[in-house]
Amino acid sequence: MSDLTSTRNDAIKCSAAKAIIDGLAPGGGLYVPTTIPCIHDDELSALQQLSYSDLSAHIISLFLTDFTKETIGQCTRAAYQNSFSVDNCMALKTVDGIHFAQLYHGPTYAFKDFALTLLPHLLTEAKRMQGVDQDSLILTATSGDTGKAALNGFADIMGCHVIVFYPQYGVSVIQQKQMLTQRGDNLQVIAIQGNFDDAQRAVKAALSDGDLIAQLQAYQMRFSSANSINYGRLLPQIVYYFYSYFELVRQSQITFGETVDFVVPTGNFGNILAGYYAKQMGLPIANLVCASNQNDVLTQFFTSGIYDSKRQFYTTISPSMDILVSSNLERLLYHISSGDTAKVSKWMHDLKNSGKFTLDSTEHAKLSDFVAYSADETQTRAAIKQLYDAHGYLVDPHTAVAYSCYQQYLSSGDSTRTAIVLSTASPYKFPRSVSQSIGLAVNNHDDYALINQLQLATNCPMPQYFSQLHMQPNQQGGICAIDAVKKTIIDYARSKR
Ligand SMILES: *Cc1c(COP(=O)(O)O)cnc(C)c1O
């Protein structure tokens, strides 16, 4: 079975199972499906009846053709049937005519749970299929949400280990506590004495360190990836586009077949790329609105066809979107250039060497499924305040970026269609910036006090998890210097043998 190739080398043929195990393709490209499966209208209509878990199994099976449908169904049931706090994993809330798809009802309160509750099961199955009996060691550098979601997803999964490196002073108090309180004997959480870039660089260096790889082999371990470059993380995200659409039909907000727009808060381009796949598969989507924060490299790219990462980096209140090199864009480039891997290689080569690449007008024209806007910090805070003041609806800063971008899109006069805004995190994950934005006092309060104050002041539903978090005992903890990452990994591997 060889459904996949590399964005940078179409001589590479790979099965989905192998792609999930390996993460990155040889030579540094990303694995992509050579064709995107289509769903015809009758089939689409029938899918409306399915539960979230069954819909996932159906859609993911179309891509993972080397897995049996039955196996995928077991995986999606294990991931989705008990760990989310609402029926069918997500809720759709209409505020002022705009539909918010709340994707934050999973175990770690960010949308990354959709992929990271499922990936461990897919990876385990992929290893069984490929006869890989080494343990998988997953290294993750995190600026917040990915770390906790990966720890939670992989906790006590046999044959898998996760080491998360986070910048010592670079994640929120709540995010750090979420990671430190995670139980699991196959996990390690390490504060790195540096910033996120240092952590990311150290992890990347480790993943391609031949000596380290050989040492791990002696411990019967091999590296794997839970970052959004992993094909197994991309596919689960396609499903909530379908489910949101069907839910709007069920609520009689749209009629079946009507086109809608999706507004997507974007960082590494994984989430919105899944929307592009959904559209290619036949879901009636008109525009995908790419919403960026002050780091607006993608806004400029879609507008001009020039991707220029040589610019100032801003630390914002929507940290999961503070990204200048959006990895998954490479997959879109593969598709819009009709699989011209030589072209994609050249763009990626230009990006690496000069921080920049330029599409010609033919390819730029193929980006017409997307429109792009950005919101600066003032606009983001104003969006939180506006939604709260006018409608009593509380959103996190990432969702607020999307809402602000949607307002700009509306004023451009481009759309009269129904819009779905993907709401990617619980506002209670970011109590300080949310409280500040709606005018609550934040000085002299720690983040736990702010959570309670926010709940009392707004009366917005708060999961019990957040009120109890500060009382949970830490299960993890460790610190290392930037140049001690390799030693930390070897020590961990040795301790498990
Ligand atoms: C990761 C994340 C994003 C960005 O998603 P990408 O797939 O990286 O574009 C947006 N919002 C939240 C809350 C996130 O955790």
Short mmCIF file of C-alpha atoms and ligand atoms in Angstrom, two decimals:
data_model
loop_
_atom_site.label_atom_id
_atom_site.label_comp_id
_atom_site.label_asym_id
_atom_site.label_seq_id
_atom_site.Cartn_x
_atom_site.Cartn_y
_atom_site.Cartn_z
CA MET A 1 0.00 0.00 0.00
CA SER A 2 1.58 3.29 -1.00
CA ASP A 3 -0.93 6.09 -0.80
CA LEU A 4 1.45 8.73 0.43
CA THR A 5 4.45 10.52 -0.89
CA SER A 6 6.77 13.26 0.36
CA THR A 7 6.09 16.93 -0.37
CA ARG A 8 9.72 17.20 -1.47
CA ASN A 9 10.29 13.95 -3.34
CA ASP A 10 7.60 12.07 -5.25
CA ALA A 11 9.91 9.07 -5.72
CA ILE A 12 9.11 8.26 -2.09
CA LYS A 13 6.13 5.95 -1.65
CA CYS A 14 4.84 5.25 1.79
CA SER A 15 1.94 3.57 3.52
CA ALA A 16 -0.13 5.51 6.04
CA ALA A 17 1.00 3.21 8.86
CA LYS A 18 4.65 3.92 8.17
CA ALA A 19 3.99 7.67 7.83
CA ILE A 20 2.37 7.73 11.26
CA ILE A 21 5.31 5.88 12.81
CA ASP A 22 8.00 7.99 11.14
CA GLY A 23 6.48 11.48 11.36
CA LEU A 24 8.80 13.20 8.90
CA ALA A 25 9.64 11.83 5.43
CA PRO A 26 13.30 11.11 4.59
CA GLY A 27 14.94 14.30 3.35
CA GLY A 28 12.79 16.51 5.54
CA GLY A 29 9.54 16.61 3.54
CA LEU A 30 6.08 15.97 4.96
CA TYR A 31 3.95 12.99 4.05
CA VAL A 32 0.94 13.87 1.89
CA PRO A 33 -1.81 11.80 0.26
CA THR A 34 -1.27 11.70 -3.52
CA THR A 35 -5.04 11.98 -3.98
CA ILE A 36 -7.67 13.33 -1.63
CA PRO A 37 -10.70 11.01 -1.44
CA CYS A 38 -14.07 12.36 -2.57
CA ILE A 39 -17.42 11.94 -0.89
CA HIS A 40 -20.44 12.18 -3.20
CA ASP A 41 -23.66 13.87 -2.19
CA ASP A 42 -25.64 10.72 -1.36
CA GLU A 43 -22.85 9.45 0.80
CA LEU A 44 -22.48 12.87 2.44
CA SER A 45 -26.15 12.92 3.23
CA ALA A 46 -25.96 9.49 4.86
CA LEU A 47 -23.05 10.58 7.05
CA GLN A 48 -25.33 13.05 8.84
CA GLN A 49 -26.75 10.22 10.93
CA LEU A 50 -23.44 9.18 12.46
CA SER A 51 -22.14 9.84 15.94
CA TYR A 52 -18.89 11.80 16.17
CA SER A 53 -16.92 8.66 16.77
CA ASP A 54 -18.48 6.76 13.83
CA LEU A 55 -18.14 9.77 11.52
CA SER A 56 -14.45 9.94 12.43
CA ALA A 57 -14.00 6.26 11.66
CA HIS A 58 -15.68 6.69 8.29
CA ILE A 59 -13.70 9.75 7.20
CA ILE A 60 -10.35 8.59 8.52
CA SER A 61 -10.78 5.18 6.84
CA LEU A 62 -10.92 6.91 3.47
CA PHE A 63 -7.33 8.04 4.06
CA LEU A 64 -5.90 5.15 6.08
CA THR A 65 -6.57 2.53 3.43
CA ASP A 66 -4.04 0.11 4.88
CA PHE A 67 -5.96 -0.06 8.19
CA THR A 68 -9.19 -2.03 8.46
CA LYS A 69 -12.29 0.02 9.07
CA GLU A 70 -13.00 -2.07 12.12
CA THR A 71 -9.64 -1.21 13.66
CA ILE A 72 -10.12 2.48 13.01
CA GLY A 73 -13.54 2.25 14.64
CA GLN A 74 -11.96 0.73 17.74
CA CYS A 75 -9.44 3.57 17.80
CA THR A 76 -12.04 6.34 17.43
CA ARG A 77 -14.27 4.80 20.08
CA ALA A 78 -11.35 4.55 22.50
CA ALA A 79 -10.50 8.21 21.86
CA TYR A 80 -13.89 9.86 21.67
CA GLN A 81 -16.44 7.89 23.64
CA ASN A 82 -15.47 8.74 27.20
CA SER A 83 -12.90 11.52 27.36
CA PHE A 84 -14.93 14.50 26.16
CA SER A 85 -17.33 16.31 28.47
CA VAL A 86 -20.10 16.86 25.91
CA ASP A 87 -21.99 14.37 23.75
CA ASN A 88 -20.32 13.89 20.38
CA CYS A 89 -17.21 15.76 21.53
CA MET A 90 -18.15 19.29 20.46
CA ALA A 91 -20.85 21.92 20.88
CA LEU A 92 -22.13 24.50 18.44
CA LYS A 93 -23.19 27.78 19.97
CA THR A 94 -24.87 30.57 18.00
CA VAL A 95 -24.16 34.11 19.16
CA ASP A 96 -25.42 37.10 17.17
CA GLY A 97 -25.90 34.97 14.06
CA ILE A 98 -22.38 33.56 14.16
CA HIS A 99 -21.82 29.91 14.91
CA PHE A 100 -19.01 29.03 17.27
CA ALA A 101 -17.86 25.43 17.05
CA GLN A 102 -16.58 24.82 20.56
CA LEU A 103 -13.72 22.39 20.11
CA TYR A 104 -12.45 22.64 23.66
CA HIS A 105 -14.48 20.09 25.57
CA GLY A 106 -11.73 17.47 25.55
CA PRO A 107 -9.57 16.41 28.50
CA THR A 108 -7.09 19.31 28.21
CA TYR A 109 -9.52 22.03 27.07
CA ALA A 110 -7.97 22.79 23.69
CA PHE A 111 -8.87 21.48 20.22
CA LYS A 112 -5.60 19.56 20.04
CA ASP A 113 -7.36 16.83 22.04
CA PHE A 114 -9.22 15.73 18.88
CA ALA A 115 -5.94 14.59 17.36
CA LEU A 116 -3.95 13.70 20.45
CA THR A 117 -6.53 11.43 22.07
CA LEU A 118 -6.65 9.43 18.82
CA LEU A 119 -3.00 9.43 17.69
CA PRO A 120 -1.75 7.05 20.42
CA HIS A 121 -4.25 4.41 19.27
CA LEU A 122 -3.41 4.89 15.59
CA LEU A 123 0.31 4.76 16.36
CA THR A 124 -0.02 1.59 18.42
CA GLU A 125 -1.96 -0.08 15.61
CA ALA A 126 0.48 1.18 12.95
CA LYS A 127 3.39 -0.36 14.87
CA ARG A 128 1.59 -3.66 15.16
CA MET A 129 0.88 -3.64 11.41
CA GLN A 130 4.49 -2.82 10.54
CA GLY A 131 5.96 -5.27 13.04
CA VAL A 132 7.79 -2.52 14.92
CA ASP A 133 8.47 -3.75 18.42
CA GLN A 134 10.71 -0.97 19.67
CA ASP A 135 9.18 1.53 22.07
CA SER A 136 8.33 4.94 20.59
CA LEU A 137 9.89 7.93 22.28
CA ILE A 138 8.00 11.09 21.48
CA LEU A 139 9.84 14.36 22.00
CA THR A 140 7.79 17.52 22.12
CA ALA A 141 8.77 21.15 22.50
CA THR A 142 5.72 23.08 23.58
CA SER A 143 4.64 26.67 24.06
CA GLY A 144 1.55 25.47 25.88
CA ASP A 145 -1.31 23.35 24.58
CA THR A 146 0.48 20.59 22.66
CA GLY A 147 2.54 19.45 25.64
CA LYS A 148 -0.41 18.76 27.91
CA ALA A 149 -2.52 17.23 25.15
CA ALA A 150 0.31 14.85 24.18
CA LEU A 151 0.97 13.87 27.82
CA ASN A 152 -2.69 13.20 28.41
CA GLY A 153 -3.14 11.27 25.16
CA PHE A 154 -0.12 9.02 25.65
CA ALA A 155 -0.32 8.51 29.43
CA ASP A 156 0.15 4.80 30.19
CA ILE A 157 -0.05 3.80 26.50
CA MET A 158 2.08 0.65 26.22
CA GLY A 159 5.19 0.93 24.12
CA CYS A 160 5.14 4.73 24.03
CA HIS A 161 6.98 7.41 25.99
CA VAL A 162 6.68 11.19 25.95
CA ILE A 163 9.23 13.76 27.03
CA VAL A 164 7.94 17.33 26.93
CA PHE A 165 10.32 20.28 27.01
CA TYR A 166 8.79 23.65 27.81
CA PRO A 167 10.49 27.04 28.23
CA GLN A 168 11.00 27.62 31.95
CA TYR A 169 9.38 31.07 31.88
CA GLY A 170 7.50 30.77 28.62
CA VAL A 171 4.18 29.05 29.40
CA SER A 172 1.27 30.28 31.50
CA VAL A 173 0.94 29.24 35.15
CA ILE A 174 -2.14 27.21 34.27
CA GLN A 175 -0.49 25.48 31.33
CA GLN A 176 2.56 24.58 33.44
CA LYS A 177 0.38 23.19 36.22
CA GLN A 178 -1.64 21.17 33.70
CA MET A 179 1.55 19.48 32.54
CA LEU A 180 3.08 18.95 35.97
CA THR A 181 -0.04 17.29 37.37
CA GLN A 182 -0.23 14.70 34.57
CA ARG A 183 0.01 11.13 35.84
CA GLY A 184 1.82 8.45 33.86
CA ASP A 185 4.95 6.34 34.31
CA ASN A 186 5.85 6.74 30.66
CA LEU A 187 6.04 10.53 30.77
CA GLN A 188 8.57 13.18 31.64
CA VAL A 189 8.07 16.95 31.79
CA ILE A 190 11.16 19.15 31.72
CA ALA A 191 11.54 22.91 32.05
CA ILE A 192 14.31 24.05 29.77
CA GLN A 193 16.45 27.01 30.76
CA GLY A 194 15.71 29.03 27.66
CA ASN A 195 12.84 30.27 25.51
CA PHE A 196 10.55 28.32 23.19
CA ASP A 197 12.92 28.63 20.22
CA ASP A 198 15.74 27.16 22.33
CA ALA A 199 13.50 24.24 23.31
CA GLN A 200 12.39 23.69 19.71
CA ARG A 201 15.96 23.84 18.37
CA ALA A 202 17.24 21.44 21.03
CA VAL A 203 14.46 18.95 20.26
CA LYS A 204 15.06 19.16 16.50
CA ALA A 205 18.79 18.63 17.02
CA ALA A 206 18.10 15.58 19.20
CA LEU A 207 15.74 14.02 16.63
CA SER A 208 18.47 13.99 13.99
CA ASP A 209 21.42 13.18 16.27
CA GLY A 210 22.81 9.91 14.86
CA ASP A 211 24.69 9.03 18.02
CA LEU A 212 21.60 9.56 20.14
CA ILE A 213 19.47 7.47 17.77
CA ALA A 214 22.02 4.63 18.03
CA GLN A 215 22.08 4.84 21.82
CA LEU A 216 18.27 4.68 21.93
CA GLN A 217 18.32 1.66 19.68
CA ALA A 218 20.38 -0.13 22.31
CA TYR A 219 17.52 0.57 24.71
CA GLN A 220 14.97 -0.73 22.15
CA MET A 221 13.59 2.76 21.53
CA ARG A 222 13.06 4.96 18.49
CA PHE A 223 11.90 8.54 18.05
CA SER A 224 8.42 9.43 16.88
CA SER A 225 6.52 12.70 16.58
CA ALA A 226 3.29 14.04 18.00
CA ASN A 227 3.65 17.45 16.36
CA SER A 228 1.20 18.54 13.70
CA ILE A 229 3.62 17.47 10.97
CA ASN A 230 2.50 13.90 11.78
CA TYR A 231 -0.07 12.68 9.24
CA GLY A 232 -1.94 10.98 12.08
CA ARG A 233 -2.58 14.34 13.69
CA LEU A 234 -3.93 15.97 10.58
CA LEU A 235 -6.70 13.48 9.71
CA PRO A 236 -8.74 13.63 12.95
CA GLN A 237 -9.10 17.38 12.44
CA ILE A 238 -10.99 16.96 9.16
CA VAL A 239 -13.90 15.38 10.99
CA TYR A 240 -15.14 18.36 13.01
CA TYR A 241 -15.62 20.38 9.81
CA PHE A 242 -18.11 17.75 8.68
CA TYR A 243 -19.68 17.38 12.09
CA SER A 244 -20.11 21.17 12.52
CA TYR A 245 -21.77 21.40 9.12
CA PHE A 246 -24.15 18.54 9.88
CA GLU A 247 -24.96 20.05 13.25
CA LEU A 248 -25.97 23.34 11.59
CA VAL A 249 -28.29 21.37 9.29
CA ARG A 250 -29.77 19.55 12.29
CA GLN A 251 -30.34 22.88 14.02
CA SER A 252 -32.05 24.17 10.83
CA GLN A 253 -29.54 27.00 10.55
CA ILE A 254 -28.72 25.92 7.00
CA THR A 255 -30.19 23.56 4.45
CA PHE A 256 -28.20 20.56 3.33
CA GLY A 257 -26.02 21.50 0.37
CA GLU A 258 -25.79 25.21 1.22
CA THR A 259 -22.22 26.58 1.24
CA VAL A 260 -20.68 27.97 4.41
CA ASP A 261 -17.47 29.74 5.40
CA PHE A 262 -15.14 28.53 8.15
CA VAL A 263 -13.03 30.97 10.18
CA VAL A 264 -9.94 29.32 11.62
CA PRO A 265 -7.45 30.70 14.16
CA THR A 266 -4.19 29.65 12.61
CA GLY A 267 -0.62 29.02 13.74
CA ASN A 268 1.10 25.98 12.28
CA PHE A 269 -1.61 25.64 9.59
CA GLY A 270 -2.71 22.15 10.66
CA ASN A 271 -6.26 23.04 11.60
CA ILE A 272 -7.09 25.05 8.48
CA LEU A 273 -5.37 22.54 6.19
CA ALA A 274 -7.82 19.95 7.51
CA GLY A 275 -10.57 22.35 6.38
CA TYR A 276 -9.03 22.46 2.92
CA TYR A 277 -9.11 18.66 2.80
CA ALA A 278 -12.76 18.70 3.90
CA LYS A 279 -13.58 21.07 1.04
CA GLN A 280 -11.67 18.97 -1.50
CA MET A 281 -13.57 15.91 -0.27
CA GLY A 282 -16.86 17.58 -1.13
CA LEU A 283 -18.09 19.38 1.99
CA PRO A 284 -19.85 22.57 0.76
CA ILE A 285 -17.33 25.12 2.02
CA ALA A 286 -16.94 28.41 0.16
CA ASN A 287 -14.11 30.27 1.90
CA LEU A 288 -11.64 29.26 4.54
CA VAL A 289 -10.82 32.40 6.47
CA CYS A 290 -7.24 32.18 7.74
CA ALA A 291 -7.08 34.21 10.95
CA SER A 292 -3.68 35.26 12.29
CA ASN A 293 -2.60 37.33 15.26
CA GLN A 294 0.01 40.08 15.11
CA ASN A 295 2.41 37.53 13.61
CA ASP A 296 0.66 38.00 10.28
CA VAL A 297 3.05 36.19 7.95
CA LEU A 298 0.20 34.08 6.52
CA THR A 299 -2.04 37.09 5.90
CA GLN A 300 0.66 38.60 3.74
CA PHE A 301 1.29 35.29 2.03
CA PHE A 302 -2.31 34.80 0.93
CA THR A 303 -2.58 38.43 -0.13
CA SER A 304 0.68 38.71 -2.05
CA GLY A 305 1.92 35.19 -2.80
CA ILE A 306 5.13 36.03 -0.94
CA TYR A 307 6.00 34.16 2.24
CA ASP A 308 8.47 36.27 4.18
CA SER A 309 9.44 34.96 7.63
CA LYS A 310 12.16 37.58 8.13
CA ARG A 311 10.21 39.86 10.37
CA GLN A 312 9.83 40.74 13.99
CA PHE A 313 8.44 37.99 16.22
CA TYR A 314 5.72 39.13 18.63
CA THR A 315 4.76 37.39 21.86
CA THR A 316 0.99 37.74 22.06
CA ILE A 317 -1.93 36.72 24.27
CA SER A 318 -2.71 33.96 21.72
CA PRO A 319 0.59 32.10 22.14
CA SER A 320 -0.37 28.99 20.14
CA MET A 321 -0.46 31.20 17.05
CA ASP A 322 2.91 32.88 17.65
CA ILE A 323 4.59 31.20 14.71
CA LEU A 324 6.61 32.56 11.79
CA VAL A 325 7.25 29.29 9.96
CA SER A 326 3.94 27.45 9.53
CA SER A 327 4.98 23.85 8.89
CA ASN A 328 1.77 22.52 7.37
CA LEU A 329 1.67 25.17 4.67
CA GLU A 330 4.13 22.90 2.87
CA ARG A 331 1.33 20.37 2.38
CA LEU A 332 -0.92 23.00 0.82
CA LEU A 333 1.92 23.99 -1.52
CA TYR A 334 2.14 20.39 -2.67
CA HIS A 335 -1.56 20.31 -3.52
CA ILE A 336 -1.78 23.70 -5.25
CA SER A 337 1.24 22.91 -7.40
CA SER A 338 -0.45 19.63 -8.46
CA GLY A 339 2.17 17.54 -6.76
CA ASP A 340 5.22 19.29 -8.24
CA THR A 341 7.67 18.20 -5.55
CA ALA A 342 10.62 19.87 -7.29
CA LYS A 343 8.84 23.18 -6.96
CA VAL A 344 7.95 22.60 -3.31
CA SER A 345 11.58 21.63 -2.59
CA LYS A 346 12.77 24.85 -4.15
CA TRP A 347 10.35 26.98 -2.12
CA MET A 348 11.41 25.22 1.08
CA HIS A 349 15.05 25.62 0.11
CA ASP A 350 14.48 29.36 -0.44
CA LEU A 351 12.69 29.60 2.88
CA LYS A 352 15.57 27.93 4.68
CA ASN A 353 18.26 29.98 2.99
CA SER A 354 16.70 33.40 2.64
CA GLY A 355 13.70 33.20 5.00
CA LYS A 356 11.41 33.79 2.06
CA PHE A 357 9.77 32.27 -1.03
CA THR A 358 7.53 33.60 -3.80
CA LEU A 359 4.73 31.91 -5.75
CA ASP A 360 4.20 32.76 -9.39
CA SER A 361 0.80 34.11 -10.41
CA THR A 362 -0.56 30.71 -11.53
CA GLU A 363 0.00 29.17 -8.12
CA HIS A 364 -1.09 32.28 -6.27
CA ALA A 365 -4.41 32.06 -8.12
CA LYS A 366 -4.86 28.52 -6.78
CA LEU A 367 -5.07 29.86 -3.23
CA SER A 368 -8.57 31.13 -3.95
CA ASP A 369 -10.16 28.81 -1.35
CA PHE A 370 -8.59 31.05 1.29
CA VAL A 371 -9.03 34.61 2.44
CA ALA A 372 -6.76 35.92 5.16
CA TYR A 373 -6.99 38.55 7.88
CA SER A 374 -5.09 39.36 11.05
CA ALA A 375 -5.91 40.88 14.42
CA ASP A 376 -3.40 42.76 16.56
CA GLU A 377 -3.45 42.70 20.35
CA THR A 378 -5.83 45.66 20.65
CA GLN A 379 -8.29 44.11 18.22
CA THR A 380 -8.05 40.75 19.99
CA ARG A 381 -8.82 42.26 23.38
CA ALA A 382 -11.63 44.35 21.88
CA ALA A 383 -13.15 41.21 20.36
CA ILE A 384 -13.20 39.46 23.76
CA LYS A 385 -14.80 42.53 25.31
CA GLN A 386 -17.35 43.02 22.55
CA LEU A 387 -18.59 39.43 22.63
CA TYR A 388 -18.81 39.53 26.39
CA ASP A 389 -20.40 42.98 26.78
CA ALA A 390 -22.95 42.57 24.02
CA HIS A 391 -23.79 38.88 24.38
CA GLY A 392 -22.37 37.63 27.67
CA TYR A 393 -20.31 35.16 25.64
CA LEU A 394 -16.77 34.48 26.79
CA VAL A 395 -14.05 33.39 24.36
CA ASP A 396 -10.35 32.71 24.69
CA PRO A 397 -7.82 34.94 22.89
CA HIS A 398 -7.31 32.51 19.96
CA THR A 399 -11.03 32.42 19.24
CA ALA A 400 -11.10 36.21 19.65
CA VAL A 401 -8.50 36.58 16.90
CA ALA A 402 -10.77 34.54 14.63
CA TYR A 403 -13.84 36.58 15.58
CA SER A 404 -12.04 39.85 14.89
CA CYS A 405 -10.86 38.56 11.52
CA TYR A 406 -14.39 37.48 10.72
CA GLN A 407 -15.64 41.02 11.44
CA GLN A 408 -13.04 42.38 9.02
CA TYR A 409 -14.06 39.82 6.42
CA LEU A 410 -17.71 40.87 6.83
CA SER A 411 -16.89 44.55 6.40
CA SER A 412 -15.05 43.74 3.20
CA GLY A 413 -18.53 42.94 1.87
CA ASP A 414 -17.36 39.60 0.57
CA SER A 415 -19.75 37.29 2.29
CA THR A 416 -23.41 36.84 3.06
CA ARG A 417 -22.93 33.17 3.83
CA THR A 418 -23.35 31.38 7.10
CA ALA A 419 -20.06 31.32 9.00
CA ILE A 420 -18.63 28.90 11.51
CA VAL A 421 -15.85 30.17 13.76
CA LEU A 422 -13.67 27.40 15.19
CA SER A 423 -13.28 28.04 18.89
CA THR A 424 -10.04 26.34 19.85
CA ALA A 425 -9.53 26.73 23.61
CA SER A 426 -11.47 27.29 26.81
CA PRO A 427 -11.33 30.89 28.06
CA TYR A 428 -10.43 29.51 31.48
CA LYS A 429 -7.05 28.45 30.12
CA PHE A 430 -6.15 32.12 29.77
CA PRO A 431 -7.71 33.80 32.82
CA ARG A 432 -5.30 36.72 32.94
CA SER A 433 -5.65 38.06 29.41
CA VAL A 434 -9.38 37.30 29.28
CA SER A 435 -10.04 39.03 32.63
CA GLN A 436 -7.96 42.03 31.60
CA SER A 437 -9.84 42.32 28.32
CA ILE A 438 -13.25 42.47 29.95
CA GLY A 439 -12.05 44.96 32.56
CA LEU A 440 -11.61 42.83 35.68
CA ALA A 441 -8.79 43.63 38.09
CA VAL A 442 -5.83 41.31 37.65
CA ASN A 443 -3.04 42.87 39.70
CA ASN A 444 -2.13 41.08 42.93
CA HIS A 445 -4.07 37.96 41.92
CA ASP A 446 -2.49 34.70 40.96
CA ASP A 447 -3.95 32.83 37.98
CA TYR A 448 -5.96 30.44 40.17
CA ALA A 449 -7.63 33.37 41.92
CA LEU A 450 -8.29 34.89 38.51
CA ILE A 451 -10.05 31.72 37.34
CA ASN A 452 -12.47 31.92 40.25
CA GLN A 453 -12.97 35.64 39.86
CA LEU A 454 -13.68 35.20 36.15
CA GLN A 455 -16.26 32.54 36.85
CA LEU A 456 -17.99 34.60 39.55
CA ALA A 457 -18.01 37.75 37.46
CA THR A 458 -19.18 36.21 34.19
CA ASN A 459 -21.09 33.13 35.28
CA CYS A 460 -19.79 31.36 32.18
CA PRO A 461 -19.76 27.59 32.64
CA MET A 462 -16.45 26.48 34.11
CA PRO A 463 -15.30 22.86 34.19
CA GLN A 464 -14.66 21.71 37.75
CA TYR A 465 -11.15 20.81 36.62
CA PHE A 466 -10.11 24.45 36.70
CA SER A 467 -11.28 25.15 40.25
CA GLN A 468 -9.44 22.09 41.54
CA LEU A 469 -6.27 22.39 39.55
CA HIS A 470 -4.27 24.28 42.18
CA MET A 471 -4.92 21.51 44.73
CA GLN A 472 -3.69 18.70 42.50
CA PRO A 473 -0.30 17.32 43.51
CA ASN A 474 2.48 17.56 40.96
CA GLN A 475 3.39 14.22 39.36
CA GLN A 476 6.19 15.46 37.16
CA GLY A 477 9.01 17.92 37.35
CA GLY A 478 12.53 18.44 36.16
CA ILE A 479 14.72 21.12 34.77
CA CYS A 480 17.61 21.07 32.38
CA ALA A 481 20.06 23.41 30.66
CA ILE A 482 19.71 23.90 26.92
CA ASP A 483 22.84 21.86 26.28
CA ALA A 484 21.73 18.99 28.55
CA VAL A 485 18.73 17.86 26.48
CA LYS A 486 20.57 14.88 25.04
CA LYS A 487 21.68 13.69 28.46
CA THR A 488 18.13 14.07 29.77
CA ILE A 489 16.85 11.83 26.98
CA ILE A 490 19.51 9.15 27.51
CA ASP A 491 18.93 9.16 31.26
CA TYR A 492 15.22 8.68 30.66
CA ALA A 493 15.76 5.79 28.23
CA ARG A 494 18.17 4.09 30.65
CA SER A 495 15.74 4.47 33.54
CA LYS A 496 13.10 2.55 31.58
CA ARG A 497 15.27 -0.52 30.94
C1 LIG B 1 -2.53 25.00 18.23
C2 LIG B 1 -3.58 26.03 18.41
C3 LIG B 1 -4.00 26.88 17.36
C4 LIG B 1 -3.35 26.85 15.99
O1 LIG B 1 -3.62 25.69 15.27
P1 LIG B 1 -2.68 25.24 14.06
O2 LIG B 1 -3.16 23.92 13.66
O3 LIG B 1 -1.28 25.24 14.61
O4 LIG B 1 -2.84 26.28 12.98
C5 LIG B 1 -5.04 27.78 17.60
N1 LIG B 1 -5.61 27.87 18.83
C6 LIG B 1 -5.24 27.09 19.86
C7 LIG B 1 -5.90 27.26 21.18
C8 LIG B 1 -4.21 26.15 19.70
O5 LIG B 1 -3.84 25.38 20.75
#
